[in-house]
Amino acid sequence: MNVDGDDYKPADEFSETNGYDEPQVEPLPPPDGRESVAPTALSPPPLPDSSTQTPAPVPQPKPHTPYRPNYKPTLMLSGHSRSISSVKFSPDGSMLASCAADKLVKLWDSETGDIIHTFEGHTEGVSDVAWSGNGDFLASASDDKTVRLWSMEDYAERKVLYGHTNFVFCVNFSPSSSLLASGGFDESVRVWDVSKGKTLKTLPAHSDPVTAVTFNHDGTLIASCSMDGLIRIWDTESGQCLKTLADDDNPICSHIKFTPNSVFILASTQDSTIRLWKAQTSKCVKTYTGHTNRTYCISTDFAPGHKHIVSGSEDMKVYIWDLQTREIVQVLEGHRDVVLAVASHPTRPMIASAAMEKDLTIRIWADEPLDGV
C-alpha cells in the first residue's frame, strides 16, 4: 500500500510498541592523576553550586488522547446474491472491488455506489480479490482452483493461472505488480510471474489451508498465515522460510497485513483476538479484543490514517480500536449478518464493509468529525 504524507504515517512508527528506553548517559570522571588547578583570571567562571539551585522541572510526556472517529453510513451497495467474501479499494480509491460466493467479481464507483462492471468467468465461488499497485489489474481467487487476472483497460479477462490443486482462498500483488502470491486449501503458497502467467515458486507453506498472503512494502518478503495457527515470513527471491510466528494457544489465523513500514504484522485469529506482532523479534506486542470471531475468516485492516484498526465481527458489527491504547473507539451497526470483509480507503477517511447471506450488502462509512474535535 502506498502511504505517502504525514496523515498516513503510523503514529510515531508505533512508538509505544517499539519497547526501547532512552539510553542513560553517565558523566565521565576526571582523567586519572590530574591535579585540580587553582582558578586564574583566564579561567571560566565557576559553575553555580548545584546544591543551592532549584532543579528544573522534568517535562512530563503528554498522555495519549485517542481520537474518536465518527463514522457514519453513506452508501449501501447491493448486487451480489451470495455471501460477500472480500472488498478492496483501488489504489487511487475511485473504485471498490468485491467478490462473493455467487462466482462474481463486481466493480463499484466508490463515490456514487454505481456498479461499473461485473466480471464473469469463475465457475465456483470467489474468496478474495486484490489490486495491482498501478491499478491496471484486478486478481481474483476462487474455489474453481484458479486465479484470474482482469484488465481495467477494457474489463476483459487477461489470464487464468492454473496450478493450485484445491480451492484458492487468498491472493495479493507485490508492490511492483510484477509478482502475485496466492494460497489455498492445497496448503501451499504459489508465487506467480504476472506477465507470463506462470508459477515461479511453490512454497510448502503450511499443514492446513492458507488463509492469507501479503507482501511487505518493498516486495522482498512474503507473509502467509493458515488454519494451522502459524504466520510464516518468506524470502521472496529464494523462497526460504525466514521466521515463524505462533501464539501458545495456536488459534486459527484468518488474515494478516504488514504495517506500512513492514516492522509489524497485524493478524486476525479465531479466538476473537487481533494481534500486532513485531516481525523481527517474533513477539506479540499488542492485542485487540471485544469483537466476536470464532468461526469465519474475518479480515482486518488499518483504518484511514493508520492510527486505528478496523475489523468485522460475527455479531454483525464493525469494530474500530485505537492502535496505541487498544481501546474500542467506535462500533458500527447496521449489517444483518456476519461482517466478513472490511477495507480502508487509501486517501480518505472511508471504510467499506460487507456481510454474509442474510444481508448481502456492502456499506460505505465516512468519518464525520464531531464539532470541536
GROMACS .gro file of C-alpha atoms in nm:
model
  373
    1MET     CA    1   0.000   0.000   0.000
    2ASN     CA    2   0.132   0.338  -0.091
    3VAL     CA    3   0.124   0.554   0.219
    4ASP     CA    4   0.259   0.899   0.148
    5GLY     CA    5   0.216   1.204   0.369
    6ASP     CA    6   0.209   1.261   0.741
    7ASP     CA    7  -0.156   1.169   0.769
    8TYR     CA    8  -0.083   0.813   0.676
    9LYS     CA    9   0.232   0.754   0.878
   10PRO     CA   10   0.172   0.528   1.179
   11ALA     CA   11   0.175   0.729   1.500
   12ASP     CA   12   0.547   0.770   1.581
   13GLU     CA   13   0.603   0.450   1.386
   14PHE     CA   14   0.407   0.272   1.663
   15SER     CA   15   0.630   0.436   1.927
   16GLU     CA   16   0.458   0.262   2.216
   17THR     CA   17   0.521  -0.077   2.061
   18ASN     CA   18   0.892  -0.029   1.997
   19GLY     CA   19   0.989  -0.125   2.350
   20TYR     CA   20   1.313   0.077   2.361
   21ASP     CA   21   1.414   0.302   2.651
   22GLU     CA   22   1.624   0.613   2.608
   23PRO     CA   23   1.991   0.531   2.682
   24GLN     CA   24   2.117   0.667   3.011
   25VAL     CA   25   2.446   0.864   2.981
   26GLU     CA   26   2.675   0.866   3.288
   27PRO     CA   27   2.910   1.169   3.345
   28LEU     CA   28   3.277   1.097   3.273
   29PRO     CA   29   3.518   1.104   3.575
   30PRO     CA   30   3.824   1.333   3.559
   31PRO     CA   31   4.129   1.171   3.398
   32ASP     CA   32   4.344   0.969   3.640
   33GLY     CA   33   4.626   1.156   3.809
   34ARG     CA   34   4.518   1.505   3.708
   35GLU     CA   35   4.557   1.762   3.987
   36SER     CA   36   4.291   2.020   4.048
   37VAL     CA   37   4.411   2.359   3.924
   38ALA     CA   38   4.351   2.687   4.107
   39PRO     CA   39   4.139   2.933   3.910
   40THR     CA   40   4.314   3.216   3.726
   41ALA     CA   41   4.196   3.535   3.561
   42LEU     CA   42   4.159   3.342   3.238
   43SER     CA   43   3.958   3.062   3.395
   44PRO     CA   44   3.588   3.035   3.308
   45PRO     CA   45   3.351   3.144   3.584
   46PRO     CA   46   3.275   2.871   3.834
   47LEU     CA   47   2.959   2.671   3.787
   48PRO     CA   48   2.684   2.751   4.035
   49ASP     CA   49   2.660   2.526   4.334
   50SER     CA   50   2.403   2.267   4.234
   51SER     CA   51   2.309   2.210   4.596
   52THR     CA   52   2.163   2.560   4.617
   53GLN     CA   53   1.981   2.553   4.283
   54THR     CA   54   1.620   2.454   4.233
   55PRO     CA   55   1.620   2.167   3.983
   56ALA     CA   56   1.446   2.242   3.656
   57PRO     CA   57   1.113   2.065   3.625
   58VAL     CA   58   1.129   1.748   3.421
   59PRO     CA   59   0.884   1.770   3.131
   60GLN     CA   60   0.620   1.503   3.156
   61PRO     CA   61   0.501   1.324   2.842
   62LYS     CA   62   0.154   1.422   2.739
   63PRO     CA   63  -0.099   1.144   2.789
   64HIS     CA   64  -0.221   0.982   2.470
   65THR     CA   65  -0.572   1.106   2.400
   66PRO     CA   66  -0.737   0.878   2.147
   67TYR     CA   67  -0.908   1.047   1.857
   68ARG     CA   68  -1.259   0.910   1.846
   69PRO     CA   69  -1.376   0.871   1.489
   70ASN     CA   70  -1.736   0.934   1.399
   71TYR     CA   71  -1.803   0.707   1.102
   72LYS     CA   72  -2.149   0.735   0.950
   73PRO     CA   73  -2.307   0.522   0.675
   74THR     CA   74  -2.305   0.699   0.339
   75LEU     CA   75  -2.375   0.428   0.078
   76MET     CA   76  -2.528   0.080   0.070
   77LEU     CA   77  -2.440  -0.132  -0.236
   78SER     CA   78  -2.649  -0.431  -0.340
   79GLY     CA   79  -2.587  -0.673  -0.626
   80HIS     CA   80  -2.435  -0.996  -0.500
   81SER     CA   81  -2.665  -1.292  -0.441
   82ARG     CA   82  -2.441  -1.496  -0.207
   83SER     CA   83  -2.211  -1.418   0.087
   84ILE     CA   84  -1.961  -1.142   0.011
   85SER     CA   85  -1.610  -1.257   0.097
   86SER     CA   86  -1.382  -0.964   0.015
   87VAL     CA   87  -1.387  -0.592  -0.067
   88LYS     CA   88  -1.086  -0.382  -0.175
   89PHE     CA   89  -1.050  -0.017  -0.275
   90SER     CA   90  -0.846   0.056  -0.587
   91PRO     CA   91  -0.506   0.222  -0.531
   92ASP     CA   92  -0.649   0.567  -0.614
   93GLY     CA   93  -0.967   0.499  -0.416
   94SER     CA   94  -1.203   0.572  -0.703
   95MET     CA   95  -1.335   0.216  -0.727
   96LEU     CA   96  -1.424  -0.069  -0.494
   97ALA     CA   97  -1.392  -0.434  -0.598
   98SER     CA   98  -1.597  -0.708  -0.435
   99CYS     CA   99  -1.631  -1.083  -0.473
  100ALA     CA  100  -1.873  -1.340  -0.343
  101ALA     CA  101  -1.986  -1.700  -0.334
  102ASP     CA  102  -2.206  -1.619  -0.636
  103LYS     CA  103  -1.894  -1.667  -0.862
  104LEU     CA  104  -1.888  -1.297  -0.950
  105VAL     CA  105  -1.642  -1.011  -0.912
  106LYS     CA  106  -1.800  -0.667  -0.914
  107LEU     CA  107  -1.657  -0.320  -0.962
  108TRP     CA  108  -1.826  -0.020  -0.799
  109ASP     CA  109  -1.783   0.357  -0.811
  110SER     CA  110  -1.681   0.433  -0.453
  111GLU     CA  111  -1.817   0.788  -0.470
  112THR     CA  112  -2.165   0.719  -0.608
  113GLY     CA  113  -2.210   0.348  -0.535
  114ASP     CA  114  -2.295   0.279  -0.900
  115ILE     CA  115  -2.199  -0.058  -1.046
  116ILE     CA  116  -1.925  -0.017  -1.307
  117HIS     CA  117  -1.877  -0.375  -1.425
  118THR     CA  118  -1.943  -0.738  -1.332
  119PHE     CA  119  -1.667  -0.987  -1.416
  120GLU     CA  120  -1.789  -1.336  -1.503
  121GLY     CA  121  -1.571  -1.640  -1.567
  122HIS     CA  122  -1.515  -1.824  -1.242
  123THR     CA  123  -1.708  -2.148  -1.215
  124GLU     CA  124  -1.718  -2.157  -0.834
  125GLY     CA  125  -1.735  -1.905  -0.553
  126VAL     CA  126  -1.471  -1.632  -0.529
  127SER     CA  127  -1.294  -1.586  -0.195
  128ASP     CA  128  -1.058  -1.292  -0.248
  129VAL     CA  129  -0.969  -1.003  -0.477
  130ALA     CA  130  -0.655  -0.787  -0.497
  131TRP     CA  131  -0.548  -0.481  -0.695
  132SER     CA  132  -0.215  -0.440  -0.867
  133GLY     CA  133  -0.019  -0.146  -0.730
  134ASN     CA  134  -0.063   0.052  -1.051
  135GLY     CA  135  -0.437  -0.017  -1.061
  136ASP     CA  136  -0.417  -0.177  -1.406
  137PHE     CA  137  -0.525  -0.525  -1.298
  138LEU     CA  138  -0.752  -0.699  -1.053
  139ALA     CA  139  -0.682  -1.057  -0.941
  140SER     CA  140  -0.942  -1.295  -0.803
  141ALA     CA  141  -0.904  -1.628  -0.620
  142SER     CA  142  -1.171  -1.894  -0.649
  143ASP     CA  143  -1.288  -2.237  -0.538
  144ASP     CA  144  -1.253  -2.339  -0.905
  145LYS     CA  145  -0.877  -2.371  -0.823
  146THR     CA  146  -0.779  -2.075  -1.042
  147VAL     CA  147  -0.658  -1.720  -1.005
  148ARG     CA  148  -0.786  -1.487  -1.277
  149LEU     CA  149  -0.643  -1.153  -1.388
  150TRP     CA  150  -0.883  -0.886  -1.513
  151SER     CA  151  -0.777  -0.577  -1.707
  152MET     CA  152  -0.909  -0.239  -1.602
  153GLU     CA  153  -0.847  -0.104  -1.951
  154ASP     CA  154  -1.127  -0.298  -2.121
  155TYR     CA  155  -1.263  -0.509  -1.828
  156ALA     CA  156  -1.152  -0.827  -2.005
  157GLU     CA  157  -1.010  -1.145  -1.860
  158ARG     CA  158  -0.636  -1.134  -1.931
  159LYS     CA  159  -0.502  -1.457  -1.782
  160VAL     CA  160  -0.615  -1.764  -1.596
  161LEU     CA  161  -0.350  -1.902  -1.360
  162TYR     CA  162  -0.362  -2.279  -1.316
  163GLY     CA  163  -0.158  -2.473  -1.063
  164HIS     CA  164  -0.338  -2.495  -0.731
  165THR     CA  165  -0.485  -2.840  -0.667
  166ASN     CA  166  -0.764  -2.722  -0.436
  167PHE     CA  167  -0.968  -2.410  -0.357
  168VAL     CA  168  -0.770  -2.085  -0.387
  169PHE     CA  169  -0.854  -1.874  -0.085
  170CYS     CA  170  -0.629  -1.566  -0.095
  171VAL     CA  171  -0.430  -1.354  -0.339
  172ASN     CA  172  -0.209  -1.043  -0.337
  173PHE     CA  173   0.018  -0.849  -0.573
  174SER     CA  174   0.374  -0.743  -0.496
  175PRO     CA  175   0.427  -0.365  -0.470
  176SER     CA  176   0.583  -0.359  -0.818
  177SER     CA  177   0.285  -0.557  -0.958
  178SER     CA  178   0.526  -0.797  -1.131
  179LEU     CA  179   0.459  -1.084  -0.889
  180LEU     CA  180   0.146  -1.238  -0.746
  181ALA     CA  181   0.117  -1.462  -0.440
  182SER     CA  182  -0.176  -1.695  -0.379
  183GLY     CA  183  -0.267  -1.954  -0.119
  184GLY     CA  184  -0.538  -2.205  -0.061
  185PHE     CA  185  -0.665  -2.539   0.058
  186ASP     CA  186  -0.375  -2.730  -0.100
  187GLU     CA  187  -0.172  -2.580   0.191
  188SER     CA  188   0.079  -2.417  -0.047
  189VAL     CA  189   0.173  -2.061  -0.139
  190ARG     CA  190   0.239  -2.003  -0.507
  191VAL     CA  191   0.441  -1.711  -0.641
  192TRP     CA  192   0.350  -1.617  -0.999
  193ASP     CA  193   0.512  -1.416  -1.276
  194VAL     CA  194   0.225  -1.184  -1.368
  195SER     CA  195   0.340  -1.106  -1.724
  196LYS     CA  196   0.387  -1.473  -1.814
  197GLY     CA  197   0.109  -1.617  -1.602
  198LYS     CA  198   0.344  -1.891  -1.482
  199THR     CA  199   0.435  -2.025  -1.139
  200LEU     CA  200   0.782  -1.916  -1.027
  201LYS     CA  201   0.782  -2.096  -0.690
  202THR     CA  202   0.560  -2.326  -0.491
  203LEU     CA  203   0.620  -2.298  -0.118
  204PRO     CA  204   0.514  -2.595   0.101
  205ALA     CA  205   0.392  -2.334   0.341
  206HIS     CA  206   0.159  -2.487   0.597
  207SER     CA  207  -0.007  -2.800   0.729
  208ASP     CA  208  -0.360  -2.661   0.686
  209PRO     CA  209  -0.531  -2.431   0.434
  210VAL     CA  210  -0.358  -2.097   0.371
  211THR     CA  211  -0.595  -1.814   0.462
  212ALA     CA  212  -0.394  -1.500   0.367
  213VAL     CA  213  -0.081  -1.393   0.180
  214THR     CA  214   0.077  -1.049   0.166
  215PHE     CA  215   0.399  -0.876   0.058
  216ASN     CA  216   0.599  -0.629   0.263
  217HIS     CA  217   0.649  -0.269   0.145
  218ASP     CA  218   0.938  -0.341  -0.094
  219GLY     CA  219   0.833  -0.689  -0.206
  220THR     CA  220   1.135  -0.868  -0.060
  221LEU     CA  221   0.924  -1.064   0.189
  222ILE     CA  222   0.601  -1.263   0.170
  223ALA     CA  223   0.396  -1.341   0.479
  224SER     CA  224   0.139  -1.620   0.492
  225CYS     CA  225  -0.100  -1.744   0.758
  226SER     CA  226  -0.305  -2.057   0.791
  227MET     CA  227  -0.564  -2.256   0.976
  228ASP     CA  228  -0.265  -2.430   1.139
  229GLY     CA  229  -0.229  -2.114   1.350
  230LEU     CA  230   0.112  -2.017   1.213
  231ILE     CA  231   0.232  -1.698   1.044
  232ARG     CA  232   0.535  -1.756   0.823
  233ILE     CA  233   0.765  -1.499   0.664
  234TRP     CA  234   0.939  -1.597   0.341
  235ASP     CA  235   1.222  -1.453   0.135
  236THR     CA  236   1.056  -1.369  -0.197
  237GLU     CA  237   1.362  -1.438  -0.411
  238SER     CA  238   1.485  -1.763  -0.255
  239GLY     CA  239   1.156  -1.899  -0.119
  240GLN     CA  240   1.326  -1.970   0.214
  241CYS     CA  241   1.120  -1.952   0.532
  242LEU     CA  242   1.288  -1.687   0.747
  243LYS     CA  243   1.063  -1.682   1.052
  244THR     CA  244   0.755  -1.842   1.206
  245LEU     CA  245   0.523  -1.650   1.442
  246ALA     CA  246   0.294  -1.850   1.666
  247ASP     CA  247   0.087  -1.797   1.978
  248ASP     CA  248   0.096  -2.054   2.257
  249ASP     CA  249  -0.269  -2.143   2.201
  250ASN     CA  250  -0.227  -2.165   1.823
  251PRO     CA  251  -0.570  -2.029   1.722
  252ILE     CA  252  -0.666  -2.040   1.355
  253CYS     CA  253  -0.516  -1.735   1.184
  254SER     CA  254  -0.766  -1.577   0.944
  255HIS     CA  255  -0.592  -1.272   0.800
  256ILE     CA  256  -0.263  -1.080   0.812
  257LYS     CA  257  -0.135  -0.745   0.695
  258PHE     CA  258   0.205  -0.573   0.720
  259THR     CA  259   0.221  -0.225   0.870
  260PRO     CA  260   0.336   0.035   0.615
  261ASN     CA  261   0.693   0.022   0.749
  262SER     CA  262   0.685  -0.362   0.749
  263VAL     CA  263   0.808  -0.372   1.110
  264PHE     CA  264   0.483  -0.520   1.241
  265ILE     CA  265   0.222  -0.767   1.121
  266LEU     CA  266  -0.145  -0.733   1.212
  267ALA     CA  267  -0.309  -1.074   1.249
  268SER     CA  268  -0.673  -1.171   1.299
  269THR     CA  269  -0.733  -1.502   1.477
  270GLN     CA  270  -1.036  -1.712   1.559
  271ASP     CA  271  -1.008  -1.667   1.934
  272SER     CA  272  -1.180  -1.327   1.900
  273THR     CA  273  -0.842  -1.151   1.915
  274ILE     CA  274  -0.638  -0.935   1.681
  275ARG     CA  275  -0.264  -0.935   1.747
  276LEU     CA  276   0.013  -0.696   1.648
  277TRP     CA  277   0.338  -0.888   1.602
  278LYS     CA  278   0.686  -0.739   1.579
  279ALA     CA  279   0.828  -0.943   1.295
  280GLN     CA  280   1.197  -0.915   1.380
  281THR     CA  281   1.160  -1.035   1.739
  282SER     CA  282   0.863  -1.271   1.684
  283LYS     CA  283   0.691  -1.102   1.978
  284CYS     CA  284   0.324  -1.013   2.008
  285VAL     CA  285   0.330  -0.651   2.130
  286LYS     CA  286  -0.042  -0.565   2.139
  287THR     CA  287  -0.378  -0.742   2.137
  288TYR     CA  288  -0.722  -0.606   2.049
  289THR     CA  289  -1.042  -0.770   2.174
  290GLY     CA  290  -1.413  -0.704   2.211
  291HIS     CA  291  -1.541  -0.835   1.878
  292THR     CA  292  -1.656  -1.192   1.808
  293ASN     CA  293  -1.460  -1.423   1.576
  294ARG     CA  294  -1.472  -1.796   1.641
  295THR     CA  295  -1.592  -1.947   1.314
  296TYR     CA  296  -1.516  -1.746   0.999
  297CYS     CA  297  -1.208  -1.596   0.837
  298ILE     CA  298  -1.269  -1.227   0.902
  299SER     CA  299  -1.038  -0.962   0.762
  300THR     CA  300  -0.881  -0.672   0.949
  301ASP     CA  301  -0.720  -0.351   0.828
  302PHE     CA  302  -0.565  -0.026   0.943
  303ALA     CA  303  -0.835   0.238   0.937
  304PRO     CA  304  -0.762   0.552   0.732
  305GLY     CA  305  -0.479   0.746   0.895
  306HIS     CA  306  -0.325   0.427   1.033
  307LYS     CA  307  -0.396   0.526   1.393
  308HIS     CA  308  -0.686   0.284   1.427
  309ILE     CA  309  -0.761  -0.078   1.350
  310VAL     CA  310  -1.086  -0.194   1.193
  311SER     CA  311  -1.239  -0.542   1.178
  312GLY     CA  312  -1.562  -0.719   1.100
  313SER     CA  313  -1.731  -0.940   1.357
  314GLU     CA  314  -1.967  -1.234   1.387
  315ASP     CA  315  -2.207  -1.020   1.592
  316MET     CA  316  -2.291  -0.825   1.272
  317LYS     CA  317  -2.089  -0.515   1.371
  318VAL     CA  318  -1.771  -0.338   1.262
  319TYR     CA  319  -1.524  -0.257   1.540
  320ILE     CA  320  -1.264   0.021   1.547
  321TRP     CA  321  -0.979   0.028   1.802
  322ASP     CA  322  -0.722   0.293   1.888
  323LEU     CA  323  -0.394   0.145   1.769
  324GLN     CA  324  -0.193   0.257   2.073
  325THR     CA  325  -0.435   0.229   2.366
  326ARG     CA  326  -0.619  -0.079   2.229
  327GLU     CA  327  -0.946   0.086   2.331
  328ILE     CA  328  -1.259   0.035   2.122
  329VAL     CA  329  -1.335   0.386   1.996
  330GLN     CA  330  -1.637   0.312   1.774
  331VAL     CA  331  -1.872   0.026   1.684
  332LEU     CA  332  -2.059   0.048   1.352
  333GLU     CA  333  -2.402  -0.115   1.341
  334GLY     CA  334  -2.638  -0.180   1.052
  335HIS     CA  335  -2.542  -0.510   0.892
  336ARG     CA  336  -2.780  -0.801   0.943
  337ASP     CA  337  -2.531  -1.088   0.924
  338VAL     CA  338  -2.167  -1.172   0.995
  339VAL     CA  339  -1.936  -0.898   0.864
  340LEU     CA  340  -1.663  -1.093   0.682
  341ALA     CA  341  -1.481  -0.819   0.495
  342VAL     CA  342  -1.355  -0.468   0.569
  343ALA     CA  343  -1.133  -0.232   0.370
  344SER     CA  344  -0.994   0.118   0.420
  345HIS     CA  345  -0.985   0.390   0.156
  346PRO     CA  346  -0.622   0.475   0.061
  347THR     CA  347  -0.655   0.854   0.092
  348ARG     CA  348  -0.986   0.948   0.252
  349PRO     CA  349  -1.149   0.866   0.589
  350MET     CA  350  -1.377   0.599   0.444
  351ILE     CA  351  -1.431   0.232   0.528
  352ALA     CA  352  -1.611  -0.041   0.332
  353SER     CA  353  -1.768  -0.345   0.498
  354ALA     CA  354  -1.954  -0.647   0.359
  355ALA     CA  355  -2.167  -0.923   0.508
  356MET     CA  356  -2.299  -1.274   0.457
  357GLU     CA  357  -2.618  -1.439   0.328
  358LYS     CA  358  -2.883  -1.267   0.541
  359ASP     CA  359  -2.756  -0.923   0.447
  360LEU     CA  360  -2.567  -0.926   0.113
  361THR     CA  361  -2.487  -0.555   0.125
  362ILE     CA  362  -2.165  -0.358   0.104
  363ARG     CA  363  -2.171  -0.046   0.321
  364ILE     CA  364  -1.952   0.260   0.283
  365TRP     CA  365  -1.884   0.460   0.600
  366ALA     CA  366  -1.729   0.809   0.616
  367ASP     CA  367  -1.574   0.974   0.919
  368GLU     CA  368  -1.756   1.296   1.006
  369PRO     CA  369  -1.560   1.458   1.290
  370LEU     CA  370  -1.763   1.583   1.582
  371ASP     CA  371  -1.780   1.959   1.640
  372GLY     CA  372  -1.476   2.081   1.828
  373VAL     CA  373  -1.268   1.774   1.751
   0.00000   0.00000   0.00000
